[in-house]
Short mmCIF file of N, CA and C in Angstrom, two decimals:
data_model
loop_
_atom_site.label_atom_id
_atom_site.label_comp_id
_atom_site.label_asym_id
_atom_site.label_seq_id
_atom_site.Cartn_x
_atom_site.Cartn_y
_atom_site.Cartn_z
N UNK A 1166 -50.85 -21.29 -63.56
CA UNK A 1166 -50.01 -21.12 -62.39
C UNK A 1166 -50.84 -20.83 -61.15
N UNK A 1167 -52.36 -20.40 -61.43
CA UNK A 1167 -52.65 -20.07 -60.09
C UNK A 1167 -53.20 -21.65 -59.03
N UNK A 1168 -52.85 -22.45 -59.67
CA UNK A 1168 -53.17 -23.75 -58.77
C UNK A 1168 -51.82 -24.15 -57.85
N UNK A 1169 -50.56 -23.32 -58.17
CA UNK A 1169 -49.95 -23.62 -57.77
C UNK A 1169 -49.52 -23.31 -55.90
N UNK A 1170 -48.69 -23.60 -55.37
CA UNK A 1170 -48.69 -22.98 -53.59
C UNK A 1170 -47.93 -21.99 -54.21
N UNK A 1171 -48.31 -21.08 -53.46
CA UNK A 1171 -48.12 -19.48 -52.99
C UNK A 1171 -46.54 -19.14 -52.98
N UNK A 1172 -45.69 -20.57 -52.15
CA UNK A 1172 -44.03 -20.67 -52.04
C UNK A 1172 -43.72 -21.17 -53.16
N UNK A 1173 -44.16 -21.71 -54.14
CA UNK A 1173 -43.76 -21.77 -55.12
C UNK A 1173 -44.25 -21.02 -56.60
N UNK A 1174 -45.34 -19.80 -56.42
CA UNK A 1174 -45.80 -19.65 -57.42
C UNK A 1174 -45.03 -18.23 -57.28
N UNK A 1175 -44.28 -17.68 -56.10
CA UNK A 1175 -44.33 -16.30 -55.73
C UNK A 1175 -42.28 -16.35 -56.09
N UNK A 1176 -41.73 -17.39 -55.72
CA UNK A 1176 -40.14 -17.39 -55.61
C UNK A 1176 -40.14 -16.71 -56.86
N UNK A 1177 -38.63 -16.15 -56.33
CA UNK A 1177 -37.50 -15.96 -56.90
C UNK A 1177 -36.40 -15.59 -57.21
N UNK A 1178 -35.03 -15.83 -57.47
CA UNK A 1178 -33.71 -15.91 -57.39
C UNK A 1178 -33.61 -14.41 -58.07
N UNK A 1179 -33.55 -13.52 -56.50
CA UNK A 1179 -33.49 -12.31 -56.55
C UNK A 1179 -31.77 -12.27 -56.51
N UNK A 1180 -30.83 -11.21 -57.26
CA UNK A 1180 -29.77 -10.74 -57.44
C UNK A 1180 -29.60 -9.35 -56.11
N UNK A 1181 -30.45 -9.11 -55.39
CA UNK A 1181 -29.94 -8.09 -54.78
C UNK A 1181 -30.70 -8.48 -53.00
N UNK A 1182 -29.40 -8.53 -52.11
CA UNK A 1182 -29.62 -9.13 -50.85
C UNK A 1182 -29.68 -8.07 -49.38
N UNK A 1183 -30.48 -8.23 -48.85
CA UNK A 1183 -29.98 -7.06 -47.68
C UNK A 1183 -28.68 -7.17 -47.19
N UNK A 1184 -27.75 -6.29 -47.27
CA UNK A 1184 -26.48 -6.44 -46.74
C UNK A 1184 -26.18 -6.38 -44.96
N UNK A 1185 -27.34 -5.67 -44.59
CA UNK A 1185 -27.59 -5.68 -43.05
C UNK A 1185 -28.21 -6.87 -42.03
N UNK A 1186 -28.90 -7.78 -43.19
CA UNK A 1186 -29.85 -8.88 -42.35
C UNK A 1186 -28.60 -9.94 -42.00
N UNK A 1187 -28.95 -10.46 -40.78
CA UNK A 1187 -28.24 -11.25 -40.12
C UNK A 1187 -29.06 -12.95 -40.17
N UNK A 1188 -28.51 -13.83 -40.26
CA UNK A 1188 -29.32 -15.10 -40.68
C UNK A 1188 -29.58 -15.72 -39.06
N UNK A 1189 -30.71 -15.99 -38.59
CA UNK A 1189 -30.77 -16.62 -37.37
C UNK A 1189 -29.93 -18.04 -37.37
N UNK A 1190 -29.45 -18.56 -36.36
CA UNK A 1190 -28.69 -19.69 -35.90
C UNK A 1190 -30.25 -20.40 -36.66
N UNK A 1191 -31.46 -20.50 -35.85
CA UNK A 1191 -32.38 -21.42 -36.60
C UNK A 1191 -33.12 -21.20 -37.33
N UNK A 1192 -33.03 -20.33 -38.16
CA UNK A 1192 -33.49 -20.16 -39.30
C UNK A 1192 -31.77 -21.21 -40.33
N UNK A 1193 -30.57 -21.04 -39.91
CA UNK A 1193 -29.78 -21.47 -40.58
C UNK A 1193 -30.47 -23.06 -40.69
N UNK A 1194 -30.73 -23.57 -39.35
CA UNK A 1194 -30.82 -25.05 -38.86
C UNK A 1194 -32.03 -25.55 -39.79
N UNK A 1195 -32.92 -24.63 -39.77
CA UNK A 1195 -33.83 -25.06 -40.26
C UNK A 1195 -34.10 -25.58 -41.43
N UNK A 1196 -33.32 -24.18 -42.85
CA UNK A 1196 -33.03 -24.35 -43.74
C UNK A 1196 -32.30 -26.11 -44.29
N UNK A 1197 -31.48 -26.33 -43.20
CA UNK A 1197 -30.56 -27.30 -43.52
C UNK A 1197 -31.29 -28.40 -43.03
N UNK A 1198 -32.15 -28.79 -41.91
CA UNK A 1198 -33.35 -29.80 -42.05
C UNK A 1198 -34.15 -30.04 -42.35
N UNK A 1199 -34.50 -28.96 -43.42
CA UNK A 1199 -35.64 -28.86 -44.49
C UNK A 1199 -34.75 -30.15 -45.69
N UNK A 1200 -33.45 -29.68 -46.03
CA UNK A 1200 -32.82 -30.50 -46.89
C UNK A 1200 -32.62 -32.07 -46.25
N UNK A 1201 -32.40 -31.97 -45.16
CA UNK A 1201 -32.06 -33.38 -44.55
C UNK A 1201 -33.12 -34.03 -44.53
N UNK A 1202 -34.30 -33.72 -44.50
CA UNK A 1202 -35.10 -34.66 -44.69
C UNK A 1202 -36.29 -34.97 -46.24
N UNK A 1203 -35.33 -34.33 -47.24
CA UNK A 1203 -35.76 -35.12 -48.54
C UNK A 1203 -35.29 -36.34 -48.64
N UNK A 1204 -36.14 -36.63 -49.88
CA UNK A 1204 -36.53 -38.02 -50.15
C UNK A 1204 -35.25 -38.68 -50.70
N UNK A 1205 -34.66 -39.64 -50.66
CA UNK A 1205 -33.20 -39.88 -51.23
C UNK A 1205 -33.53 -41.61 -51.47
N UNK A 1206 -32.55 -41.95 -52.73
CA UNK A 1206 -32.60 -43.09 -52.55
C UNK A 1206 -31.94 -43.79 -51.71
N UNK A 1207 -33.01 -45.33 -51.24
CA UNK A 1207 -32.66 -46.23 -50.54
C UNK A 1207 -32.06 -45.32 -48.95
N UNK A 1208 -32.85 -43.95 -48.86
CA UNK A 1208 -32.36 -42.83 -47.77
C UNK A 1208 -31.01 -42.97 -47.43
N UNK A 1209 -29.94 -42.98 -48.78
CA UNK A 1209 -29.18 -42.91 -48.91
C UNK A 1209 -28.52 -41.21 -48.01
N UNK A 1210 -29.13 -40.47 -48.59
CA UNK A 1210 -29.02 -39.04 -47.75
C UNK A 1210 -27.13 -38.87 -48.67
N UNK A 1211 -26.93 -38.71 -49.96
CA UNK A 1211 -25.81 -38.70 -50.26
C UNK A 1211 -25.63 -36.97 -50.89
N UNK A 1212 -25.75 -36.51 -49.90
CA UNK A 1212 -25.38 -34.81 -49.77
C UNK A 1212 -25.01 -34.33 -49.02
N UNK A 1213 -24.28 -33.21 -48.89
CA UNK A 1213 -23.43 -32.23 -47.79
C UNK A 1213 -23.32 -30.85 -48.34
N UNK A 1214 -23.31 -30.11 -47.58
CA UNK A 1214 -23.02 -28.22 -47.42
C UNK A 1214 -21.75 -28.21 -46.44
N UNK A 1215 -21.02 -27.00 -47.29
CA UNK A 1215 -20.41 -26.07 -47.08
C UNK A 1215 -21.07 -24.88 -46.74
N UNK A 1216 -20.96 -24.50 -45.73
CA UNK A 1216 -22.10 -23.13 -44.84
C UNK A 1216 -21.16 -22.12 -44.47
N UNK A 1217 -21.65 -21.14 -45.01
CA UNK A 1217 -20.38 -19.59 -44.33
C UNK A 1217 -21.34 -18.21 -43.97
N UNK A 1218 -21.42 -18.10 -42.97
CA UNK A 1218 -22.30 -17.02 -42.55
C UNK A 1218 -21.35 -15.88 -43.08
N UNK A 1219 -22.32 -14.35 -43.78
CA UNK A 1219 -21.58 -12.97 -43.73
C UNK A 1219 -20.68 -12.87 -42.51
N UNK A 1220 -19.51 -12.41 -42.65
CA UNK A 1220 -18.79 -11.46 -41.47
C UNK A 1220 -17.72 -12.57 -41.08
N UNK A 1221 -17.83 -13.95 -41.26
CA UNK A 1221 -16.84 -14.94 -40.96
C UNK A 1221 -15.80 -15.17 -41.88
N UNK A 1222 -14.66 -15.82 -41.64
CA UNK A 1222 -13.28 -16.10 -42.33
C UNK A 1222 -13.77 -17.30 -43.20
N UNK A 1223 -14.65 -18.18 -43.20
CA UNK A 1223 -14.98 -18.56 -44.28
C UNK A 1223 -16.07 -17.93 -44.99
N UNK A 1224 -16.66 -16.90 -44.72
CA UNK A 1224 -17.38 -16.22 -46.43
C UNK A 1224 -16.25 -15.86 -47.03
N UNK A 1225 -15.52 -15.09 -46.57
CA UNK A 1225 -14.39 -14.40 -46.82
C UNK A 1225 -13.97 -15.29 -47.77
N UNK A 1226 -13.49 -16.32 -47.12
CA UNK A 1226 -12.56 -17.75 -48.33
C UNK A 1226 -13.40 -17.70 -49.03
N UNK A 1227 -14.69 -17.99 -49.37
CA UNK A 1227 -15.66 -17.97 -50.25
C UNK A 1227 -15.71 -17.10 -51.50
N UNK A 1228 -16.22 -16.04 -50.05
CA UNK A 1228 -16.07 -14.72 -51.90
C UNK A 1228 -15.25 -14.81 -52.57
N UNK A 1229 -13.93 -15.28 -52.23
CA UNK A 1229 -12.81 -15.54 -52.62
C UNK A 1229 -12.53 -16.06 -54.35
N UNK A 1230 -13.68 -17.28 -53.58
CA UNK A 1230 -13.74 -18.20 -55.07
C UNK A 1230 -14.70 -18.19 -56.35
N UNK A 1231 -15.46 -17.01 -56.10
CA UNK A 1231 -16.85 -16.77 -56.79
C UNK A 1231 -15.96 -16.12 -57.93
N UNK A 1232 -16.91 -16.41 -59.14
CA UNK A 1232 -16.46 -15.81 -60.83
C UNK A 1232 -16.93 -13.88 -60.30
N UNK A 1233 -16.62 -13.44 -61.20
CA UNK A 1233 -16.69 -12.03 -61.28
C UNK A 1233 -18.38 -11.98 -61.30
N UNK A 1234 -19.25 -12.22 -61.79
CA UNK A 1234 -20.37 -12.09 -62.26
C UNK A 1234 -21.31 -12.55 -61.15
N UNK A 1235 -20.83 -13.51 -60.33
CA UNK A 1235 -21.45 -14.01 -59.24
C UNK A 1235 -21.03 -13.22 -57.69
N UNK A 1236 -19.70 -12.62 -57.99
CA UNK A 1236 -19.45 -11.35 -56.78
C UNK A 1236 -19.64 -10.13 -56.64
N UNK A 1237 -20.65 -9.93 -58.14
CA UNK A 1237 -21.34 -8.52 -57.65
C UNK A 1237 -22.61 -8.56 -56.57
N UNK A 1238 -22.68 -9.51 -56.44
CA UNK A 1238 -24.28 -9.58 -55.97
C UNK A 1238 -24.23 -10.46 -54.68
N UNK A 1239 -23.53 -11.85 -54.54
CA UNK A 1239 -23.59 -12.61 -53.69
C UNK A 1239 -22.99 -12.33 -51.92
N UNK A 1240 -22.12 -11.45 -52.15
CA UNK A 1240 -21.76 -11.40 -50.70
C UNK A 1240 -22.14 -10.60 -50.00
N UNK A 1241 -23.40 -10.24 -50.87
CA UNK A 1241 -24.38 -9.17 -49.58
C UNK A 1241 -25.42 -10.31 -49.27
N UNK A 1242 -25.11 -11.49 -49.45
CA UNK A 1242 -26.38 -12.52 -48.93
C UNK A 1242 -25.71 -12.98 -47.41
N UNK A 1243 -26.86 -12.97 -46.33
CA UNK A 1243 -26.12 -13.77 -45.63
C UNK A 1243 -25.72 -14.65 -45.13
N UNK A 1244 -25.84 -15.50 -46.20
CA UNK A 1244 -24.63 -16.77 -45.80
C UNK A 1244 -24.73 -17.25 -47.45
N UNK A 1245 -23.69 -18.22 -47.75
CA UNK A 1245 -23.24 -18.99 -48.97
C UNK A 1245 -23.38 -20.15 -48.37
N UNK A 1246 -23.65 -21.05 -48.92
CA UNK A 1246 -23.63 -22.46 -48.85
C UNK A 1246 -23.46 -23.25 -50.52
N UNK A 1247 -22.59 -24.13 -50.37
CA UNK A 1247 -22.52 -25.21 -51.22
C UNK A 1247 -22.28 -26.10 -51.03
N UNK A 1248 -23.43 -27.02 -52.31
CA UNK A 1248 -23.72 -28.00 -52.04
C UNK A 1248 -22.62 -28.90 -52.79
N UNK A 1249 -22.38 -30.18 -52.06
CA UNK A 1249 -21.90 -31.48 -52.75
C UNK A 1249 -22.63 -32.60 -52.87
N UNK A 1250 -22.68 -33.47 -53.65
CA UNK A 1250 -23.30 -34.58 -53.47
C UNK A 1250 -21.99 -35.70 -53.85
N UNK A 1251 -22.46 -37.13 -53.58
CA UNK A 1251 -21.44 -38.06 -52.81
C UNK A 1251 -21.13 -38.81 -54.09
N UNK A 1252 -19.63 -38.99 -54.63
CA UNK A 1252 -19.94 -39.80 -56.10
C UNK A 1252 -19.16 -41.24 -55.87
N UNK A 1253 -19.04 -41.83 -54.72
CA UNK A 1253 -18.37 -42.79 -55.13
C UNK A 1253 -18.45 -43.03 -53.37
N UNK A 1254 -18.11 -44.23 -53.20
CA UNK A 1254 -18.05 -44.81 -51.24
C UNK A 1254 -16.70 -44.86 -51.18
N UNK A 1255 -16.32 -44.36 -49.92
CA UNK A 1255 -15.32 -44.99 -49.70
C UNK A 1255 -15.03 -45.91 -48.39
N UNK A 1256 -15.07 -47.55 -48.47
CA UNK A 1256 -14.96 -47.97 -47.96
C UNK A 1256 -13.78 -48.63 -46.72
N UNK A 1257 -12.48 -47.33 -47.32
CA UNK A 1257 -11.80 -47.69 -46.00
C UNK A 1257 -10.85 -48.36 -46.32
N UNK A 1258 -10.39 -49.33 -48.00
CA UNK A 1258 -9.52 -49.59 -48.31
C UNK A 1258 -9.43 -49.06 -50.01
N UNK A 1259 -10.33 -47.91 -49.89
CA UNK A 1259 -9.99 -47.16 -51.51
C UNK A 1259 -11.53 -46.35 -52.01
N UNK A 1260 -11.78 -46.18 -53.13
CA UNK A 1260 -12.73 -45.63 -53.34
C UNK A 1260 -13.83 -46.84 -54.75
N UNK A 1261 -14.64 -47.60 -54.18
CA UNK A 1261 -15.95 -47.97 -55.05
C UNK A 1261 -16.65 -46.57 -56.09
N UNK A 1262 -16.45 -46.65 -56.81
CA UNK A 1262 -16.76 -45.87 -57.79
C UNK A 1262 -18.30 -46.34 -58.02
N UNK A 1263 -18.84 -47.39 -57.71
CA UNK A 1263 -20.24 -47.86 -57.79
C UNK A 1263 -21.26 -47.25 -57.13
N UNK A 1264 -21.35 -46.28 -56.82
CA UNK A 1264 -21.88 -45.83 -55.96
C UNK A 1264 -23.22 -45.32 -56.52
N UNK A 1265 -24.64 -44.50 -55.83
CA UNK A 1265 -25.64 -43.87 -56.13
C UNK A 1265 -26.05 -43.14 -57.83
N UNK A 1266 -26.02 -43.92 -58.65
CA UNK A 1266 -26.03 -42.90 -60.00
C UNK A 1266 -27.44 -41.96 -59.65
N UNK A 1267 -28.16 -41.70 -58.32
CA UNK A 1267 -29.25 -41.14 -58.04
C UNK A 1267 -28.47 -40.02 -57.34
N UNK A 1268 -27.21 -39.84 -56.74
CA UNK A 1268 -26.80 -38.92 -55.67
C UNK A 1268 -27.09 -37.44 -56.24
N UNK A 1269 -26.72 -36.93 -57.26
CA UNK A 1269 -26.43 -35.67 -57.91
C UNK A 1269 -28.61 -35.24 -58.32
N UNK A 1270 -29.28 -36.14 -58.75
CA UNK A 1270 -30.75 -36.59 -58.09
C UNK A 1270 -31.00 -35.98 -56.84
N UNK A 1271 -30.55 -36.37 -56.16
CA UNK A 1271 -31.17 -36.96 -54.62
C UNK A 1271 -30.55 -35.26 -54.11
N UNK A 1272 -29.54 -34.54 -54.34
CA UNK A 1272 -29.10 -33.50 -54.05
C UNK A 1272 -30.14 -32.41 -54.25
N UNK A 1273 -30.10 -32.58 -55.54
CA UNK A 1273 -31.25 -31.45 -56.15
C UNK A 1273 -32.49 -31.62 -55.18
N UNK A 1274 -33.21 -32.86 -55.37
CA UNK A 1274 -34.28 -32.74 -54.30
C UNK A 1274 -34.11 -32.00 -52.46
N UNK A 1275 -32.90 -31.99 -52.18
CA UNK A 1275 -32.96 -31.54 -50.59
C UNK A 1275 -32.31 -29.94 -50.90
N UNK A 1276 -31.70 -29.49 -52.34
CA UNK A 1276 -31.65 -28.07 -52.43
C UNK A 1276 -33.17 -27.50 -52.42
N UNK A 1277 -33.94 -28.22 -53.44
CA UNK A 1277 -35.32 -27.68 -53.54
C UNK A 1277 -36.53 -27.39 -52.15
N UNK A 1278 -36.21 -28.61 -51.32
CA UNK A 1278 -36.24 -28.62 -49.97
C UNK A 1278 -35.87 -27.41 -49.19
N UNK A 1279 -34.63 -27.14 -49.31
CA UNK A 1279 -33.90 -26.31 -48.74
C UNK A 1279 -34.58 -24.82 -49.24
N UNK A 1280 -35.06 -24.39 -50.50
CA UNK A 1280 -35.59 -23.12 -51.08
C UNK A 1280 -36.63 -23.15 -50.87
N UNK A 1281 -37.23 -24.10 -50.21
CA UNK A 1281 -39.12 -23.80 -50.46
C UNK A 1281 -38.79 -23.79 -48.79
N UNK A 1282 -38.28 -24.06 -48.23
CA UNK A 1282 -37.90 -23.81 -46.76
C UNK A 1282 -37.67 -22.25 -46.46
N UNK A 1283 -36.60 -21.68 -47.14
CA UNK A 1283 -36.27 -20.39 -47.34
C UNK A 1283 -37.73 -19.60 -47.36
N UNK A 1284 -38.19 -19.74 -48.55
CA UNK A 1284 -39.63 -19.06 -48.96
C UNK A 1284 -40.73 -19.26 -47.78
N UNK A 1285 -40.65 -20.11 -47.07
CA UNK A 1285 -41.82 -20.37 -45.91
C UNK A 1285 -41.15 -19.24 -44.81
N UNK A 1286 -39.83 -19.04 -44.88
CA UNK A 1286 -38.81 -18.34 -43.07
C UNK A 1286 -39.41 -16.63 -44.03
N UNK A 1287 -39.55 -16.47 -45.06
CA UNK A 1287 -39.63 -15.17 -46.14
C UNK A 1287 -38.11 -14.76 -46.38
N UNK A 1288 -37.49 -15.87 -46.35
CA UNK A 1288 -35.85 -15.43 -47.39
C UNK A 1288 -35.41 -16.21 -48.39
N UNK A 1289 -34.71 -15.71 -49.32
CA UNK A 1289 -34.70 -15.38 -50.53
C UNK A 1289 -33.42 -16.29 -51.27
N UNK A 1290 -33.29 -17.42 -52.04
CA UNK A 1290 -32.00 -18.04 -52.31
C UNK A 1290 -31.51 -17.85 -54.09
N UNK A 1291 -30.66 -17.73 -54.26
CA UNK A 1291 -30.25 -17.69 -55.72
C UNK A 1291 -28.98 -18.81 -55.75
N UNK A 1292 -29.55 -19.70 -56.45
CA UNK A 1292 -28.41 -20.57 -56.99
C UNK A 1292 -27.79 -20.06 -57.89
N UNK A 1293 -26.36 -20.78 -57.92
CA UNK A 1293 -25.08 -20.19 -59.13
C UNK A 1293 -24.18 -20.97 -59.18
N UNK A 1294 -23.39 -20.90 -60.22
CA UNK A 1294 -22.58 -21.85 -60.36
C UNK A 1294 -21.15 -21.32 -60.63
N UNK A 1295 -21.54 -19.78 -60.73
CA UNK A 1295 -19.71 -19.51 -61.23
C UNK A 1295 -19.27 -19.55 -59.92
N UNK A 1296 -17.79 -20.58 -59.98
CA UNK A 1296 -17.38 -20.40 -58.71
C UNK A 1296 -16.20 -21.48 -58.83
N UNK A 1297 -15.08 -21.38 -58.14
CA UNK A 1297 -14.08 -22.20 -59.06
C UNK A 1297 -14.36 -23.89 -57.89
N UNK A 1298 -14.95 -24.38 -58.87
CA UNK A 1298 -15.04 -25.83 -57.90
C UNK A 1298 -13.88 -26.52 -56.98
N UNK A 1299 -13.08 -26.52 -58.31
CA UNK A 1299 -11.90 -27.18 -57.86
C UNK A 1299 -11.18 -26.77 -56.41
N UNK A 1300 -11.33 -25.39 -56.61
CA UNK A 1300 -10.58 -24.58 -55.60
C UNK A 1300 -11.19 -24.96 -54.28
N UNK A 1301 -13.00 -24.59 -54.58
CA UNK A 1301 -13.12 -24.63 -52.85
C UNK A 1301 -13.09 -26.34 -52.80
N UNK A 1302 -13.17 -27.40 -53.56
CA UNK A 1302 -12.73 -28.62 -53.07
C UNK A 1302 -11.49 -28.67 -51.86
N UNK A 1303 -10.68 -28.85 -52.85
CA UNK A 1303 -9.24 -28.57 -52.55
C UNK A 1303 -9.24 -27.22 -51.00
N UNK A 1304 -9.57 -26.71 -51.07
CA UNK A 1304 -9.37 -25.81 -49.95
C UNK A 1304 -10.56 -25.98 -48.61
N UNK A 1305 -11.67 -26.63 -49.03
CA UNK A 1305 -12.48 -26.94 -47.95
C UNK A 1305 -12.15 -28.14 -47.47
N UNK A 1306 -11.13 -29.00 -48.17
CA UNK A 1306 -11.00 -30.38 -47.55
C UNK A 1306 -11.84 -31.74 -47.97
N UNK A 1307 -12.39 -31.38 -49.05
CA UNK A 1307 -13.85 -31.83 -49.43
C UNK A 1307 -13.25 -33.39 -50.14
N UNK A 1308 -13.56 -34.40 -49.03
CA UNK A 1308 -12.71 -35.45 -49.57
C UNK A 1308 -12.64 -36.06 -51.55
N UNK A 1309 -12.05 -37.14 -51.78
CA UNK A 1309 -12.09 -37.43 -53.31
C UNK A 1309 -13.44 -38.00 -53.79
N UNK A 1310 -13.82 -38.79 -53.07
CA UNK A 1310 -15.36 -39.47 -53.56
C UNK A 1310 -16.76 -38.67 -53.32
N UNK A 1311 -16.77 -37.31 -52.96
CA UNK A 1311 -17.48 -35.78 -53.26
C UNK A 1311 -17.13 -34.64 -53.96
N UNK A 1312 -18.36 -34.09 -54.58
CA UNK A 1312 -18.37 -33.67 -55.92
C UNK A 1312 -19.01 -32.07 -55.58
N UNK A 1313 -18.27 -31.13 -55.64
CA UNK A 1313 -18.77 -29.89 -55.33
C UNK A 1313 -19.94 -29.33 -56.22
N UNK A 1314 -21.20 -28.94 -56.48
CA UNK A 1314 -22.05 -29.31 -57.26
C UNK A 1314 -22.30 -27.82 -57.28
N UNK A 1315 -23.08 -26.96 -56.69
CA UNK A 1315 -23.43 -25.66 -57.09
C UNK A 1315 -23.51 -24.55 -55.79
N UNK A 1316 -23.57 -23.29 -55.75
CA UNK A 1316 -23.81 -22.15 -54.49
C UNK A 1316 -25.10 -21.76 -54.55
N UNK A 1317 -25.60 -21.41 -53.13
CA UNK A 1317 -27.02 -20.68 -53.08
C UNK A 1317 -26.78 -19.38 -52.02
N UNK A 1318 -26.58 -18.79 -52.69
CA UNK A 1318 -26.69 -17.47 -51.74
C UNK A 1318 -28.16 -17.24 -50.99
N UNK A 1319 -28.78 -16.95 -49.39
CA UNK A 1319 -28.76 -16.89 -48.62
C UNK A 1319 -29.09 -16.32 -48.03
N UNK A 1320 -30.50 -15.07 -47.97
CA UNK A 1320 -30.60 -13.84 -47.08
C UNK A 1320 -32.37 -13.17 -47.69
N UNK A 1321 -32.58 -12.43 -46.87
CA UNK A 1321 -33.68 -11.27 -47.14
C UNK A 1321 -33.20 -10.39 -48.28
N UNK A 1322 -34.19 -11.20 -49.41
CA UNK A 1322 -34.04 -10.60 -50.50
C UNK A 1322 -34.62 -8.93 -50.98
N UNK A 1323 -34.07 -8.23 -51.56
CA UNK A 1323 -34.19 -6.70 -51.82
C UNK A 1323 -35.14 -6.43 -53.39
N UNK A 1324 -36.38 -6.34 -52.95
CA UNK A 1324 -36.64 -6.14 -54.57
C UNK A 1324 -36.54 -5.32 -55.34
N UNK A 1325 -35.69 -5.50 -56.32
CA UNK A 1325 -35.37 -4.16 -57.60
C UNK A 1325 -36.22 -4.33 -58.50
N UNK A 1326 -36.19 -4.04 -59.68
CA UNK A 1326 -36.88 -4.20 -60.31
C UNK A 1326 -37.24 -5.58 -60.78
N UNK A 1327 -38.36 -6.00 -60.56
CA UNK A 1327 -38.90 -7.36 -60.29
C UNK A 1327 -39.68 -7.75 -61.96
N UNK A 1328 -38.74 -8.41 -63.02
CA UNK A 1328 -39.36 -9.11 -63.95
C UNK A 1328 -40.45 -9.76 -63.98
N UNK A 1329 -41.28 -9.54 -65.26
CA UNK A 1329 -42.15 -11.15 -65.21
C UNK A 1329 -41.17 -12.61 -65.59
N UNK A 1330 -42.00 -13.29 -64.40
CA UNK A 1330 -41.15 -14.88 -64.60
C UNK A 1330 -41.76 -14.96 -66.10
N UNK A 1331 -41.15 -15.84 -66.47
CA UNK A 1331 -41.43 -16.59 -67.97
C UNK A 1331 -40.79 -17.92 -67.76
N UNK A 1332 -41.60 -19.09 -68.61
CA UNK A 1332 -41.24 -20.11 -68.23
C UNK A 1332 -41.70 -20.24 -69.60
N UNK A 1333 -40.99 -21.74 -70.20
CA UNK A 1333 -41.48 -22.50 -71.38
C UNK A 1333 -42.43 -22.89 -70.71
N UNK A 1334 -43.95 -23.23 -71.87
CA UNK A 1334 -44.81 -23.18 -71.79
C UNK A 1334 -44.82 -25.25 -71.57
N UNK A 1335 -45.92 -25.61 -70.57
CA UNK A 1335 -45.61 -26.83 -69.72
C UNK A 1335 -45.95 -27.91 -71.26
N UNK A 1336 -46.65 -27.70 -72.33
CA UNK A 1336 -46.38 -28.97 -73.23
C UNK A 1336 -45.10 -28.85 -74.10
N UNK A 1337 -43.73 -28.03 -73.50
CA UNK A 1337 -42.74 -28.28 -74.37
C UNK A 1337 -42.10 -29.17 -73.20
N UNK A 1338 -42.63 -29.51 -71.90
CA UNK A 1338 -41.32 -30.43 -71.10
C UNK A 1338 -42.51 -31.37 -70.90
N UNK A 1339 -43.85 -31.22 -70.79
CA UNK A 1339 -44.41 -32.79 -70.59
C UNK A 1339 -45.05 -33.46 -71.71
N UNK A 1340 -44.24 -34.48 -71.71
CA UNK A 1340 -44.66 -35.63 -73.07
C UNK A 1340 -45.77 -36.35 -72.58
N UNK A 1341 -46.48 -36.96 -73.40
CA UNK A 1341 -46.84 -38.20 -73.00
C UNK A 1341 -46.87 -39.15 -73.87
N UNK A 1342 -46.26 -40.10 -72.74
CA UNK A 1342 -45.68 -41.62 -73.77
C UNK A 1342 -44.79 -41.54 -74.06
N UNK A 1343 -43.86 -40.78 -75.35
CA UNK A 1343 -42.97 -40.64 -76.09
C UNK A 1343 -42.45 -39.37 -75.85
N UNK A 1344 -41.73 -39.18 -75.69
CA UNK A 1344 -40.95 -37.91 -76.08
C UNK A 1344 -41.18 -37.13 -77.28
N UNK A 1345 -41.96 -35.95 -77.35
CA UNK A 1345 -41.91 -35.49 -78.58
C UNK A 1345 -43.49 -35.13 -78.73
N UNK A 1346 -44.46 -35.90 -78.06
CA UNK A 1346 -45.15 -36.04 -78.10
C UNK A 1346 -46.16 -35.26 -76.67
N UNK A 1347 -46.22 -33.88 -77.37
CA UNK A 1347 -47.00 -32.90 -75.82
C UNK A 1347 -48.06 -33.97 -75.23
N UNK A 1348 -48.47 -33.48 -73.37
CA UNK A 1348 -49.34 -34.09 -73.16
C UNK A 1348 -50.64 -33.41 -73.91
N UNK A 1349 -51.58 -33.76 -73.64
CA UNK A 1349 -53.43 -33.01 -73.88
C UNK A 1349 -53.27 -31.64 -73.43
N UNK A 1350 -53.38 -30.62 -73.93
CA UNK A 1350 -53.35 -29.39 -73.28
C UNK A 1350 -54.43 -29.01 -72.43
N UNK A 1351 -55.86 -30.05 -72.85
CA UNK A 1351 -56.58 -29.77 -72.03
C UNK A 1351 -55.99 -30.82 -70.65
N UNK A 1352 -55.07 -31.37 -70.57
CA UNK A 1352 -55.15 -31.98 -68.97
C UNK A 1352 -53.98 -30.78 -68.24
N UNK A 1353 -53.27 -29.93 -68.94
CA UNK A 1353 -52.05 -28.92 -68.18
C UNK A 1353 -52.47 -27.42 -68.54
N UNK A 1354 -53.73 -26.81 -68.92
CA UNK A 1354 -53.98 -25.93 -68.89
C UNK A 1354 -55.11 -25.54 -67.48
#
């Protein structure tokens, strides 16, 4: 790990948020053109946020919709955002279902964007997923051919007691050739 950058060797999806920090207008902007300009297919760009700063009538709707387990912790971040990515076109006389099988892809890459962005401003994101999809669809307006995908809470993170990361060790996810088949440990050690 120590070859790795510093923003990525140091993160992490801290559970406890300053409840006092306020998110700059461009630090928000920034965050969100860090994502806008990942790599997408055919720069398709087939992603969108839902953005709710602390103290507004939409966190409020927000917290609203978070599972129990995800509202002990999240609404001291300041701001929520979730992400959608795009599952189908709609061209204006219905919905093409043919659309990007890369979109839900192409998302992940401009969240990751979006967190190593965070880590450069020195704030702190935790993705999550309890959160009733359907609901904030349906209640954000979030048309039919977008797909509400996951939350990242948002703020100057508080360190509590700070675990060692642990990760599976890198020849159980890189093959080579075949699946099944670790790479050389001498080329990932």
């Amino acid at each position: 790990m120590t070859h790795l950058l510093p923003l990525l060797r140091d993160r992490r999806s801290v559970r406890a948020f300053d409840p006092d920090h306020v998110l700059a207008a461009t630090d928000l902007s920034s965050l969100l053109e860090a994502a806008r300009w990942a790599p997408s297919a055919g720069n398709s760009q087939p992603w969108a946020f839902l953005v709710a700063r602390r103290g507004t009538a939409f966190h409020a709707d927000y917290v609203d919709l978070l599972a129990a387990s995800t509202r002990r912790w999240a609404p001291a971040a300041s701001a929520l955002v979730f992400s959608l990515h795009q599952a189908a076109y709609d061209d204006g006389d219905g919905l093409d279902l043919a659309y990007s099988d890369y979109a839900a892809y192409d998302l992940g890459q401009a969240v990751a964007h979006l967190t190593v962005q965070a880590s450069h401003l020195g704030l702190s994101c935790h993705q999550f997923a309890a959160f009733d999809h359907e609901r904030l669809a349906r209640e954000a307006g979030v048309p039919a051919h977008w797909r509400v995908t996951t939350g990242i809470a948002v703020g100057l993170g508080v360190e509590s007691d700070v675990e060692v990361r642990v990760r599976r060790p890198l020849a159980d996810v890189a093959h080579e050739g075949r699946f099944g088949n670790p790479m050389s440990t001498t080329l990932i050690e």
